[in-house]
Short mmCIF file of C-alpha atoms in Angstrom, two decimals:
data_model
loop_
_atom_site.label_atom_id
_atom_site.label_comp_id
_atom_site.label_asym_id
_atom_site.label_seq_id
_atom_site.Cartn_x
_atom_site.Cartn_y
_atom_site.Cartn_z
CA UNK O 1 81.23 126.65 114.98
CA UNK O 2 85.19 126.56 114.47
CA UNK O 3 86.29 126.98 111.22
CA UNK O 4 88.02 123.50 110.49
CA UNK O 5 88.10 119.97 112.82
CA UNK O 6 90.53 117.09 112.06
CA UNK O 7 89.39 113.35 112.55
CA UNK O 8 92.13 110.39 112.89
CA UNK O 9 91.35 107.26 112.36
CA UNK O 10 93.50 104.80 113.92
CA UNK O 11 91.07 101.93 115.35
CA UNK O 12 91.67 99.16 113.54
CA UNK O 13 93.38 96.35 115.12
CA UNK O 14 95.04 94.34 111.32
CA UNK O 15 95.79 97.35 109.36
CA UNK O 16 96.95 100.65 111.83
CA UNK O 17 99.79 101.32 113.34
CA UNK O 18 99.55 104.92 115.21
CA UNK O 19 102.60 104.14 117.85
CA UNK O 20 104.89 102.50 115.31
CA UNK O 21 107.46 105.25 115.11
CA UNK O 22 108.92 106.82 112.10
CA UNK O 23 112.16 109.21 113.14
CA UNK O 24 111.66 109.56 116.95
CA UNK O 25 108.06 109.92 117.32
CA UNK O 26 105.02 108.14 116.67
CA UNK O 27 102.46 108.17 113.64
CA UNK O 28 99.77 109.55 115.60
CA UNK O 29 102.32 112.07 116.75
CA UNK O 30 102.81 113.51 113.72
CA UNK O 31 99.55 113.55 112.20
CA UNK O 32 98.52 115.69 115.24
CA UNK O 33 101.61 117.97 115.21
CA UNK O 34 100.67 118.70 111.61
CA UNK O 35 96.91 119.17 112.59
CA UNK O 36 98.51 121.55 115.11
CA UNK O 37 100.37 123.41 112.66
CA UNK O 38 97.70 124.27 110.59
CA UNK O 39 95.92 125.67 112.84
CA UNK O 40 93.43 122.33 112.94
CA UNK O 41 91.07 121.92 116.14
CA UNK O 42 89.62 120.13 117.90
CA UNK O 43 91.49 117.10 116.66
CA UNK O 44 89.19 113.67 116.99
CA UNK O 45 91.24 110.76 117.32
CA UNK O 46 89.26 107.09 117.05
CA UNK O 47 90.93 104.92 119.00
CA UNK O 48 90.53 100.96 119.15
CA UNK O 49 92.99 98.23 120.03
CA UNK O 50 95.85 100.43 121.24
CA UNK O 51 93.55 102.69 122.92
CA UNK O 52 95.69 103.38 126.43
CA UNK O 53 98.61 103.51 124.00
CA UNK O 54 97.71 105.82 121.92
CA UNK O 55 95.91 107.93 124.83
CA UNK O 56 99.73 107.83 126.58
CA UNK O 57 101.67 109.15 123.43
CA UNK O 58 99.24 112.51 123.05
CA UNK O 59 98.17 112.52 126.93
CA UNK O 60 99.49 116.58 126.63
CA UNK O 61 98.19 117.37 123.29
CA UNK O 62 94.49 118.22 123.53
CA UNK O 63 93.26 115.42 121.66
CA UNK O 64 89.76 114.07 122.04
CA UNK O 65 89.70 110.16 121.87
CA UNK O 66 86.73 108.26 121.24
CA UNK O 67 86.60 104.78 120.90
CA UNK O 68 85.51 102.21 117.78
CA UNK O 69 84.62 99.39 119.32
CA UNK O 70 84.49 97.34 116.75
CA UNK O 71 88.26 97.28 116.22
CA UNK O 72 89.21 93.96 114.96
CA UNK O 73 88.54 95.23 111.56
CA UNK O 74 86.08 98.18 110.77
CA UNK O 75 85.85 99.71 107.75
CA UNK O 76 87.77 102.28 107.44
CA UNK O 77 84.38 105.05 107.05
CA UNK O 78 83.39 103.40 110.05
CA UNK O 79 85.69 105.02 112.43
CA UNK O 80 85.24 108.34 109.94
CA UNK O 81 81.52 108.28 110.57
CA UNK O 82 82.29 107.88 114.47
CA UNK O 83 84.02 111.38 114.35
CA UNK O 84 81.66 112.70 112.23
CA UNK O 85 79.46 112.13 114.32
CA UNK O 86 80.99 113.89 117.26
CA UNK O 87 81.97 117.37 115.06
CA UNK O 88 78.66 117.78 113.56
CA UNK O 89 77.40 121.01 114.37
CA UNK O 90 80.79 122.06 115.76
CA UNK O 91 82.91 122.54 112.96
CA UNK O 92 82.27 124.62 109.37
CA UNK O 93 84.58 121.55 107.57
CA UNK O 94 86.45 119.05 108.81
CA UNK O 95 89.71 117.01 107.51
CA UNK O 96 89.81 112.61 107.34
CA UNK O 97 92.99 111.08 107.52
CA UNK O 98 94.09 107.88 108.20
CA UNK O 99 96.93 107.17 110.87
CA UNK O 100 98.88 104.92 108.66
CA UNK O 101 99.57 108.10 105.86
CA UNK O 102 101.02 110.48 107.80
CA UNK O 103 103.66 112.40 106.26
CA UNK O 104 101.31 115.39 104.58
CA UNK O 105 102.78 118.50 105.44
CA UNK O 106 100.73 121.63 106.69
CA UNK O 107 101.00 123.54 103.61
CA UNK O 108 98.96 121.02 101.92
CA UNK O 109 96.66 121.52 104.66
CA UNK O 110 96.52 125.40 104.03
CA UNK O 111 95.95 124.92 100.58
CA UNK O 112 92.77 122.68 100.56
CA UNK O 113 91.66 124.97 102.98
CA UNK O 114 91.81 127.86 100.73
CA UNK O 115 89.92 125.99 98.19
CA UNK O 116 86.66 126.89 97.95
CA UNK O 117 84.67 123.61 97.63
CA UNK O 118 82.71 121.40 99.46
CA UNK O 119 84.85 118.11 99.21
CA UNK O 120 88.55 118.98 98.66
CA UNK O 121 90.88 115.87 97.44
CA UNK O 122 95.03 116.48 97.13
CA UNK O 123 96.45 114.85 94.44
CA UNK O 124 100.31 113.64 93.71
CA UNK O 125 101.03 113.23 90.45
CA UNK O 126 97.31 112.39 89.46
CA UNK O 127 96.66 110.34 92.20
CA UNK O 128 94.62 111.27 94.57
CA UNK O 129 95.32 111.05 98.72
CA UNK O 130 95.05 112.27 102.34
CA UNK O 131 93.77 114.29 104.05
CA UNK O 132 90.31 114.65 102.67
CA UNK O 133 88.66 117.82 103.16
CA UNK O 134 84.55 118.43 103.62
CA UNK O 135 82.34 120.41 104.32
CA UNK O 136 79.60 120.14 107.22
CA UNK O 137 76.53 120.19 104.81
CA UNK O 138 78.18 116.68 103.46
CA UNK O 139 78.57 115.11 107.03
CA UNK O 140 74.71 113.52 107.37
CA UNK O 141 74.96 111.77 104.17
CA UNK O 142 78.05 110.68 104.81
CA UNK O 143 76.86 108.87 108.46
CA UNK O 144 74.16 107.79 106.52
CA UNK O 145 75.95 106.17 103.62
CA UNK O 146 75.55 102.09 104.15
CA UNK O 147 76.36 101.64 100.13
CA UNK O 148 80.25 100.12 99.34
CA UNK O 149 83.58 101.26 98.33
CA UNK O 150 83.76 103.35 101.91
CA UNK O 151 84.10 106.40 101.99
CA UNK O 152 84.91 106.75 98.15
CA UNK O 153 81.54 105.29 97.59
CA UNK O 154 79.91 108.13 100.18
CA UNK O 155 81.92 111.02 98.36
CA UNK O 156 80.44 109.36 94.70
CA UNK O 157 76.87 109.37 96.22
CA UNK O 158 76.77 113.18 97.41
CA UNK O 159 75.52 115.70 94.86
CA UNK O 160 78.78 118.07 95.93
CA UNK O 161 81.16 119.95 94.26
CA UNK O 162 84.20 117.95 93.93
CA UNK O 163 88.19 119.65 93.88
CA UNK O 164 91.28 117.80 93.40
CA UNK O 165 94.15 119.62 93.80
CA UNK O 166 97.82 119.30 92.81
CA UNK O 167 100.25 119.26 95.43
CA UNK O 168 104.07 118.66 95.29
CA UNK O 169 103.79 117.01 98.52
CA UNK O 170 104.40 113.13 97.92
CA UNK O 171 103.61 112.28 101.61
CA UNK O 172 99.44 112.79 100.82
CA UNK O 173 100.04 109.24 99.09
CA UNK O 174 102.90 107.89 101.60
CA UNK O 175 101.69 104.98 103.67
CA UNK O 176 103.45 103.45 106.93
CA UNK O 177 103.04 100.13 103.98
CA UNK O 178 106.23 101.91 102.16
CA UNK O 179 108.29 102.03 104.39
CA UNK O 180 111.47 103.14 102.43
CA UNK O 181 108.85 106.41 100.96
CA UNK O 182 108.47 107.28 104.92
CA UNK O 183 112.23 107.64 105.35
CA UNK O 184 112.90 109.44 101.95
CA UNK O 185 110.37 111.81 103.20
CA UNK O 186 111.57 111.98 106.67
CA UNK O 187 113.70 114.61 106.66
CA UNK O 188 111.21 117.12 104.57
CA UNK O 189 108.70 116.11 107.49
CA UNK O 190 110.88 117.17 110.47
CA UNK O 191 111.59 120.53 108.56
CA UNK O 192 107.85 121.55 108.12
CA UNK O 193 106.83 120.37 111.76
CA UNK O 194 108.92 123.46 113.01
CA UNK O 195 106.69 126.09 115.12
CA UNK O 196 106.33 127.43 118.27
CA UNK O 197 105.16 125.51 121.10
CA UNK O 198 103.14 127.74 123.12
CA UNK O 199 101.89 127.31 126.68
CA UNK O 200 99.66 129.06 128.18
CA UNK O 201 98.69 128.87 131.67
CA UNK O 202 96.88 131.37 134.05
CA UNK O 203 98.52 131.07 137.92
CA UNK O 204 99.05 132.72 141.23
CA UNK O 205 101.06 130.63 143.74
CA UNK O 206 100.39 127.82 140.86
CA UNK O 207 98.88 127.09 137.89
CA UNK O 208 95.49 126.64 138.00
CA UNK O 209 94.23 126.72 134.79
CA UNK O 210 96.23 125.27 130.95
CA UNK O 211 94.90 124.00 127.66
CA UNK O 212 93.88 120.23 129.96
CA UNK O 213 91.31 122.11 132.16
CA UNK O 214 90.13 124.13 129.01
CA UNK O 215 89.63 121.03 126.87
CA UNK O 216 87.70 119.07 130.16
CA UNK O 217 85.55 122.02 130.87
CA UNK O 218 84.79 121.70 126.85
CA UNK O 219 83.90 118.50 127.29
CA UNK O 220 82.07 118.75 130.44
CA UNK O 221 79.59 121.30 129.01
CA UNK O 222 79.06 118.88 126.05
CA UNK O 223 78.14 115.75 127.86
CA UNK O 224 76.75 116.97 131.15
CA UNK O 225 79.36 114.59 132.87
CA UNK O 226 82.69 114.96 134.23
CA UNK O 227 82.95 110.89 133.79
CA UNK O 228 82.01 111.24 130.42
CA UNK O 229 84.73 113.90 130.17
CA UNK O 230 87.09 112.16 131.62
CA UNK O 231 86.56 109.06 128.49
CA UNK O 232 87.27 111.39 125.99
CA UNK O 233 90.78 112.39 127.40
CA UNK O 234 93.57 110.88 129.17
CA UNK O 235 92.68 112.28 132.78
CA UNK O 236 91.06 109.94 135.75
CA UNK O 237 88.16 111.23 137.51
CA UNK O 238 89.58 112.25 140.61
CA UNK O 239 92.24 114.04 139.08
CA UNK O 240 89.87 115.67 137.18
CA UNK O 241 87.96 117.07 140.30
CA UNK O 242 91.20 118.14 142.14
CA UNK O 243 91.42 120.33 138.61
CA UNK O 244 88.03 121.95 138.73
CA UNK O 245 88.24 122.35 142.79
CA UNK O 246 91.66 123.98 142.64
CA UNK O 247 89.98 126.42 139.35
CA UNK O 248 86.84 127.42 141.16
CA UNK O 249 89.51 128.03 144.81
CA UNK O 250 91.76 130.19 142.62
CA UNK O 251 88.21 132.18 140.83
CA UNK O 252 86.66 132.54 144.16
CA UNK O 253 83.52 132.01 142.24
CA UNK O 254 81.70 128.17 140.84
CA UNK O 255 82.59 126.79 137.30
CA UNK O 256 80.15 123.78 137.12
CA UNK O 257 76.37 122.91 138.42
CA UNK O 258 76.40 119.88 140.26
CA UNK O 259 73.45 117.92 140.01
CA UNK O 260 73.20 114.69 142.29
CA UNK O 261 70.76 112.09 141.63
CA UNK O 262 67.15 112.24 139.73
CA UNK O 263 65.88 109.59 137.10
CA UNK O 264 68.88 109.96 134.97
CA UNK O 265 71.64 110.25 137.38
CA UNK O 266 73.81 113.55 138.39
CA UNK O 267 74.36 115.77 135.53
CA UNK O 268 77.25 118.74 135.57
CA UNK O 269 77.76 121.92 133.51
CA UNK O 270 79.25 124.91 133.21
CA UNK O 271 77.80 128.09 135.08
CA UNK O 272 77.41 131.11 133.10
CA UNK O 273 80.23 132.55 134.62
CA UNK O 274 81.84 129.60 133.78
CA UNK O 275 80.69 129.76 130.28
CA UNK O 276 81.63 133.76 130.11
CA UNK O 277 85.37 132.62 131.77
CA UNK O 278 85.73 130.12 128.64
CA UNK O 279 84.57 132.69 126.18
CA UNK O 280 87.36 135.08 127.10
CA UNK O 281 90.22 132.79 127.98
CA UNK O 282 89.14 131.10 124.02
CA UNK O 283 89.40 134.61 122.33
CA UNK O 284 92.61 135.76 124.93
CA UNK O 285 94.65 132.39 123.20
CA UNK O 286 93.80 132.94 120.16
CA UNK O 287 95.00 136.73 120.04
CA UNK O 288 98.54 135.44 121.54
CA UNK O 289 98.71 132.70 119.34
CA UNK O 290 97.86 134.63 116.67
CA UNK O 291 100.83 137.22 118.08
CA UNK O 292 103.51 134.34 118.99
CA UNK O 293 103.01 133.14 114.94
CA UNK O 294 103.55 136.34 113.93
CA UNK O 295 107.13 136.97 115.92
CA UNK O 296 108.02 133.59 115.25
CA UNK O 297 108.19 133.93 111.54
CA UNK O 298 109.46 137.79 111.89
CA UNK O 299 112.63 136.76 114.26
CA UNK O 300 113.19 133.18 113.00
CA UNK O 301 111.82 132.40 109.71
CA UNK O 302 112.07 135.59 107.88
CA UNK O 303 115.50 135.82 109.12
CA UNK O 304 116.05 131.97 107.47
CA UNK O 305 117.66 131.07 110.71
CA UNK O 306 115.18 128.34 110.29
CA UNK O 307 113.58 126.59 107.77
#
């Protein structure tokens, strides 16, 4: 399992606003670059009535998008419970944030991740906000929960060890309702967003395999279906194909089973060379992202060139 997943909720038709831009990028935008930061993946985002919007303004980010279809106004744990859902078994805790509060900063993050509890809460000046931090072993009562107050109520209802912690970070309470808060906090925001942006690709001629094939061949293995894939990013099915085709040309060897037809339909999945190719490209980025963080802050921050 990965160590920490981050869930977005940003479905509901009355009350979000993920593209509504604050500075010159989007909500959703920043939630995930902050998710980024922090080192935060994979990053669920429930989408709803701006679905293909929302899909467009993170089509290069990595994000998986699954639907609420019941958009015109879920509760809030609703679209929680749909992510949930999808990182159970996958992740050791996982963050919930609304879209609408998005001005947290990633040493918040960092901080209720080195807390050592099962539900972490930050807290501005004794009020409590976002993100909320638990751990796996809460996430089946938590789909379960039908009782009231959302996910407040669900937290109330576990027999878990609660943390709140202080932060001096004012944008864990900062909704896209305040308006006039978002631009006080706007140019704090920009400042901690700063980090390398790495990509890394593996080419000859071309590339012919980035961080959009490694997410879809994720994705593949987990629902046995390139279409199914293919929902949970912004990618159509035939370009899709032309990916895996060009990957397997390149490899000289297969990356996915195709199975055609039976009682249940075709099914695909990864190979075990396909599998083993995955394993080593996963622990290959993480050493060089681990390496590019560690020259970033030795030739840029340390040197307070930037902030």
């Amino acid at each position: 399992m990965r160590k920490v997943g981050g869930i977005i909720a940003a479905a509901s038709k009355s009350v979000s606003y993920p593209t509504k831009k604050i500075g010159s990028i989007s909500l959703i935008q920043r939630v995930v670059l902050t998710y980024k930061k922090a080192g935060i993946w994979p990053i669920v985002v429930i989408t709803g009535f701006e679905e293909p919007e929302i899909k467009s303004n993170l089509a290069r980010d990595d994000a998986i998008f699954i639907i609420n279809k019941n958009y015109e106004n879920p509760p809030l744990i609703d679209s929680y419970k749909i992510g949930l859902n999808y990182l159970q078994g996958k992740c050791e805790r996982v963050l919930l944030t609304p879209v609408n509060v998005p001005m947290f900063t990633y040493q918040t993050i960092q901080k209720m991740i080195k807390t050592n509890s099962e539900i972490v809460i930050p807290s501005y000046k004794k009020k409590g906000g976002h993100p909320v931090l638990i751990d796996s072993s809460c996430i089946s009562k938590i789909v379960s929960y039908h009782g009231e107050d959302g996910l407040r109520g669900a937290i109330r209802s576990l027999n878990a060890k609660i943390t709140r912690i202080d932060v001096e970070d004012k944008g864990v309470i900062a909704s896209v309702h305040n308006e006039k808060t978002l631009q006080e906090l706007l140019i704090q925001h920009n400042n901690s967003l700063v980090q390398p942006s790495l990509t890394l690709n593996i080419r000859k001629e071309k590339v012919f395999f980035d961080s959009r094939l490694r997410l879809l061949l994720t994705l593949i293995d987990e629902y046995h279906s390139v279409n199914g894939a293919c929902k949970r990013m912004a990618l159509s099915l035939s370009k899709a194909w032309d990916m895996i085709n060009e990957l397997e040309e390149s490899l000289g060897y297969e990356i996915v089973v195709r199975r055609q037809g039976g009682a249940r339909g075709g099914r695909t999945q990864l190979t075990h060379k396909g599998r083993k190719f995955m394993k080593i490209y996963d622990q290959f980025y993480s050493a060089v992202k681990q390496y590019t963080w560690e020259q970033f802050q030795k030739y840029f921050q340390d040197s307070q060139l930037i902030e």
